[in-house]
mmCIF file of C-alpha atoms in Angstrom:
data_model
loop_
_atom_site.group_PDB
_atom_site.id
_atom_site.type_symbol
_atom_site.label_atom_id
_atom_site.label_comp_id
_atom_site.label_asym_id
_atom_site.label_seq_id
_atom_site.Cartn_x
_atom_site.Cartn_y
_atom_site.Cartn_z
ATOM 1 C CA MET A 1 127.260 96.025 115.675
ATOM 2 C CA SER A 2 123.738 96.783 114.547
ATOM 3 C CA ARG A 3 120.946 95.254 116.607
ATOM 4 C CA ILE A 4 118.701 94.924 113.572
ATOM 5 C CA GLY A 5 121.557 93.486 111.514
ATOM 6 C CA LYS A 6 122.061 90.658 114.014
ATOM 7 C CA LEU A 7 118.526 89.315 113.528
ATOM 8 C CA PRO A 8 118.202 86.471 111.001
ATOM 9 C CA ILE A 9 115.639 86.763 108.194
ATOM 10 C CA SER A 10 113.239 83.821 108.096
ATOM 11 C CA ILE A 11 112.431 82.468 104.637
ATOM 12 C CA PRO A 12 108.849 81.247 104.037
ATOM 13 C CA ALA A 13 108.361 78.025 102.074
ATOM 14 C CA SER A 14 106.665 79.857 99.176
ATOM 15 C CA ILE A 15 109.783 81.800 98.112
ATOM 16 C CA THR A 16 113.240 80.964 96.765
ATOM 17 C CA VAL A 17 116.427 82.862 97.589
ATOM 18 C CA ASP A 18 119.500 82.838 95.354
ATOM 19 C CA ILE A 19 122.746 84.408 96.630
ATOM 20 C CA ARG A 20 125.347 84.908 93.886
ATOM 21 C CA ASP A 21 128.189 87.327 93.004
ATOM 22 C CA GLY A 22 127.149 90.343 95.052
ATOM 23 C CA LEU A 23 123.425 89.927 94.494
ATOM 24 C CA VAL A 24 120.570 88.439 96.520
ATOM 25 C CA VAL A 25 117.624 87.457 94.304
ATOM 26 C CA VAL A 26 114.308 86.703 96.041
ATOM 27 C CA SER A 27 111.494 85.083 94.006
ATOM 28 C CA GLY A 28 107.962 84.507 95.208
ATOM 29 C CA PRO A 29 104.287 84.608 94.262
ATOM 30 C CA LYS A 30 104.250 88.425 93.814
ATOM 31 C CA GLY A 31 107.372 88.613 91.620
ATOM 32 C CA GLU A 32 111.144 88.702 91.770
ATOM 33 C CA LEU A 33 113.324 91.300 93.507
ATOM 34 C CA ALA A 34 117.092 91.699 93.729
ATOM 35 C CA THR A 35 119.340 93.534 96.189
ATOM 36 C CA LYS A 36 122.990 94.422 95.585
ATOM 37 C CA ILE A 37 125.414 93.439 98.315
ATOM 38 C CA PRO A 38 128.352 95.845 98.775
ATOM 39 C CA THR A 39 131.870 94.600 99.441
ATOM 40 C CA GLY A 40 132.535 94.041 103.121
ATOM 41 C CA VAL A 41 129.093 92.524 103.734
ATOM 42 C CA LYS A 42 128.663 88.741 103.710
ATOM 43 C CA VAL A 43 125.233 87.159 103.229
ATOM 44 C CA THR A 44 124.777 83.449 103.908
ATOM 45 C CA ARG A 45 121.832 81.070 103.895
ATOM 46 C CA GLU A 46 121.362 78.520 106.657
ATOM 47 C CA GLU A 47 118.361 76.210 106.152
ATOM 48 C CA ASP A 48 115.327 78.545 106.253
ATOM 49 C CA LYS A 49 117.161 81.696 107.391
ATOM 50 C CA ILE A 50 119.320 84.402 105.818
ATOM 51 C CA ILE A 51 122.148 85.751 107.974
ATOM 52 C CA VAL A 52 123.989 89.019 107.286
ATOM 53 C CA ASN A 53 127.541 89.426 108.622
ATOM 54 C CA SER A 54 129.568 92.571 108.134
ATOM 55 C CA GLU A 55 132.855 94.222 108.956
ATOM 56 C CA MET A 56 131.219 97.508 107.935
ATOM 57 C CA SER A 57 128.822 98.251 110.773
ATOM 58 C CA ASN A 58 127.299 101.254 109.005
ATOM 59 C CA LEU A 59 125.799 99.014 106.278
ATOM 60 C CA HIS A 60 124.945 95.975 108.375
ATOM 61 C CA GLY A 61 121.403 96.900 109.429
ATOM 62 C CA LEU A 62 120.636 98.566 106.092
ATOM 63 C CA ILE A 63 121.443 95.501 103.990
ATOM 64 C CA ARG A 64 119.507 93.231 106.350
ATOM 65 C CA THR A 65 116.461 95.519 106.131
ATOM 66 C CA LEU A 66 116.652 95.737 102.315
ATOM 67 C CA ILE A 67 116.735 91.936 102.021
ATOM 68 C CA ASN A 68 113.859 91.629 104.514
ATOM 69 C CA ASN A 69 111.835 94.161 102.475
ATOM 70 C CA CYS A 70 112.392 91.986 99.384
ATOM 71 C CA VAL A 71 111.193 88.881 101.251
ATOM 72 C CA LEU A 72 108.079 90.676 102.551
ATOM 73 C CA GLY A 73 107.419 92.255 99.142
ATOM 74 C CA VAL A 74 107.352 88.987 97.186
ATOM 75 C CA THR A 75 105.177 87.266 99.822
ATOM 76 C CA GLN A 76 102.594 89.876 100.891
ATOM 77 C CA GLY A 77 103.420 93.002 98.861
ATOM 78 C CA TRP A 78 103.476 96.674 99.869
ATOM 79 C CA THR A 79 100.667 99.239 99.795
ATOM 80 C CA ARG A 80 100.436 103.001 100.119
ATOM 81 C CA VAL A 81 97.015 104.649 100.463
ATOM 82 C CA LEU A 82 96.326 108.219 99.308
ATOM 83 C CA GLU A 83 93.162 110.171 100.132
ATOM 84 C CA LEU A 84 91.813 112.680 97.598
ATOM 85 C CA ASN A 85 89.700 115.500 99.056
ATOM 86 C CA GLY A 86 88.137 118.424 97.228
ATOM 87 C CA THR A 87 85.042 119.370 95.279
ATOM 88 C CA GLY A 88 85.284 118.158 91.693
ATOM 89 C CA TYR A 89 88.458 116.143 92.245
ATOM 90 C CA ARG A 90 87.989 112.699 90.710
ATOM 91 C CA ALA A 91 90.074 109.582 90.103
ATOM 92 C CA ASN A 92 89.471 106.458 88.019
ATOM 93 C CA THR A 93 91.539 103.723 86.410
ATOM 94 C CA THR A 94 91.780 102.581 82.818
ATOM 95 C CA GLY A 95 93.943 99.481 82.551
ATOM 96 C CA ALA A 96 97.352 100.358 84.012
ATOM 97 C CA GLU A 97 96.643 104.106 83.994
ATOM 98 C CA LEU A 98 95.277 106.367 86.704
ATOM 99 C CA ASN A 99 93.123 109.210 85.326
ATOM 100 C CA LEU A 100 92.833 112.237 87.610
ATOM 101 C CA ALA A 101 90.696 115.379 87.435
ATOM 102 C CA LEU A 102 92.413 117.774 89.849
ATOM 103 C CA GLY A 103 91.002 121.174 88.934
ATOM 104 C CA PHE A 104 93.465 121.808 86.110
ATOM 105 C CA SER A 105 92.297 122.657 82.591
ATOM 106 C CA HIS A 106 93.326 119.152 81.506
ATOM 107 C CA PRO A 107 93.074 115.633 82.935
ATOM 108 C CA VAL A 108 96.233 114.173 84.466
ATOM 109 C CA VAL A 109 97.223 110.617 83.505
ATOM 110 C CA VAL A 110 99.645 108.607 85.668
ATOM 111 C CA LYS A 111 101.024 105.448 84.054
ATOM 112 C CA ALA A 112 101.834 102.588 86.415
ATOM 113 C CA PRO A 113 105.394 101.232 86.203
ATOM 114 C CA THR A 114 105.792 97.473 85.798
ATOM 115 C CA GLY A 115 104.719 95.631 88.926
ATOM 116 C CA ILE A 116 102.498 98.458 90.230
ATOM 117 C CA THR A 117 98.684 98.409 90.277
ATOM 118 C CA PHE A 118 96.140 101.018 91.343
ATOM 119 C CA THR A 119 92.826 100.393 93.109
ATOM 120 C CA ILE A 120 90.231 103.046 93.879
ATOM 121 C CA ALA A 121 87.542 102.961 96.571
ATOM 122 C CA GLU A 122 85.508 106.161 97.057
ATOM 123 C CA ASN A 123 88.135 108.882 97.620
ATOM 124 C CA LYS A 124 91.029 106.504 98.410
ATOM 125 C CA ILE A 125 93.678 105.455 95.900
ATOM 126 C CA THR A 126 95.772 102.420 96.838
ATOM 127 C CA VAL A 127 99.157 101.857 95.200
ATOM 128 C CA LEU A 128 100.092 98.145 95.316
ATOM 129 C CA GLY A 129 103.375 96.446 94.418
ATOM 130 C CA ALA A 130 106.180 94.117 95.479
ATOM 131 C CA ASP A 131 109.005 96.684 95.614
ATOM 132 C CA LYS A 132 108.655 99.020 98.607
ATOM 133 C CA VAL A 133 110.805 101.750 97.049
ATOM 134 C CA VAL A 134 108.840 101.881 93.784
ATOM 135 C CA VAL A 135 105.484 101.888 95.630
ATOM 136 C CA GLY A 136 106.651 104.848 97.737
ATOM 137 C CA GLU A 137 108.000 106.745 94.713
ATOM 138 C CA VAL A 138 104.781 106.333 92.712
ATOM 139 C CA ALA A 139 102.670 107.430 95.695
ATOM 140 C CA ALA A 140 104.921 110.472 96.202
ATOM 141 C CA LYS A 141 104.621 111.433 92.506
ATOM 142 C CA ILE A 142 100.823 111.230 92.705
ATOM 143 C CA ARG A 143 100.742 113.294 95.917
ATOM 144 C CA LYS A 144 103.043 115.904 94.368
ATOM 145 C CA LEU A 145 100.459 116.604 91.631
ATOM 146 C CA ARG A 146 98.110 118.301 94.127
ATOM 147 C CA PRO A 147 99.302 118.189 97.773
ATOM 148 C CA ALA A 148 96.703 119.025 100.405
ATOM 149 C CA ASP A 149 96.634 122.773 100.998
ATOM 150 C CA VAL A 150 96.744 124.160 104.521
ATOM 151 C CA TYR A 151 93.600 126.313 104.246
ATOM 152 C CA LYS A 152 90.942 123.864 103.041
ATOM 153 C CA ALA A 153 92.869 120.533 103.038
ATOM 154 C CA LYS A 154 91.973 120.002 99.358
ATOM 155 C CA GLY A 155 94.236 117.630 97.449
ATOM 156 C CA PHE A 156 96.140 114.407 98.144
ATOM 157 C CA LYS A 157 97.276 113.279 101.558
ATOM 158 C CA TYR A 158 98.538 109.954 102.827
ATOM 159 C CA GLU A 159 96.163 107.882 104.925
ATOM 160 C CA GLY A 160 96.715 108.842 108.553
ATOM 161 C CA GLU A 161 98.588 112.057 107.678
ATOM 162 C CA VAL A 162 97.465 115.081 109.679
ATOM 163 C CA ILE A 163 97.299 118.385 107.795
ATOM 164 C CA ARG A 164 97.822 121.416 110.038
ATOM 165 C CA ARG A 165 95.139 123.882 109.044
ATOM 166 C CA LYS A 166 95.754 127.633 108.967
ATOM 167 C CA ALA A 167 93.236 130.351 109.739
ATOM 168 C CA GLY A 168 92.156 132.402 106.746
ATOM 169 C CA LYS A 169 92.401 136.184 106.269
ATOM 170 C CA ALA A 170 89.010 136.844 107.866
ATOM 171 C CA ALA A 171 90.001 135.133 111.097
ATOM 172 C CA LYS A 172 93.300 137.029 111.231
ATOM 173 C CA ALA A 173 91.745 140.440 110.449
ATOM 174 C CA GLY A 174 89.281 140.216 113.333
ATOM 175 C CA THR A 175 92.039 139.791 115.914
ATOM 176 C CA THR A 176 94.401 142.647 114.949
ATOM 177 C CA GLY A 177 91.967 145.487 115.533
ATOM 178 C CA GLY A 178 92.094 147.741 112.499
ATOM 179 C CA LYS A 179 94.334 150.397 110.951
#
């Protein structure tokens, strides 16, 4: 049995949990999220805790973690921070849109899905939302527009991500010794 799956999920007073016909719906101050429960997994509520029991050990920890992510998402929310480096690369917001100047011949506009907001501080773009999966997908789509290159580290990178830099042609040519 999964060690993570055995742990009960504590329910804060500010949220409501509804368990019905294969679905766990969690509502809170940041929104409402739902998780499907596969057959073979039983979810019960005891006072201020959610307990996951399963005959299928391969899904036990997964379902418990998905429900816990919903609880954390509707109470505190999820964030993903991207850093934009490079001369002339700019980002600003207009309503629910993120406008990016990334060195292309045209500006790039990223529209925020429902429940997602963007904040910008200097060269950092923060993606905020209640659903962890959607926050990660939106951040990955933004990063994919201009990932940090390995020569000058220009482009998007996640906060805390380390880009392995490569030596350029001039550094390589000096070490080989000629013809």
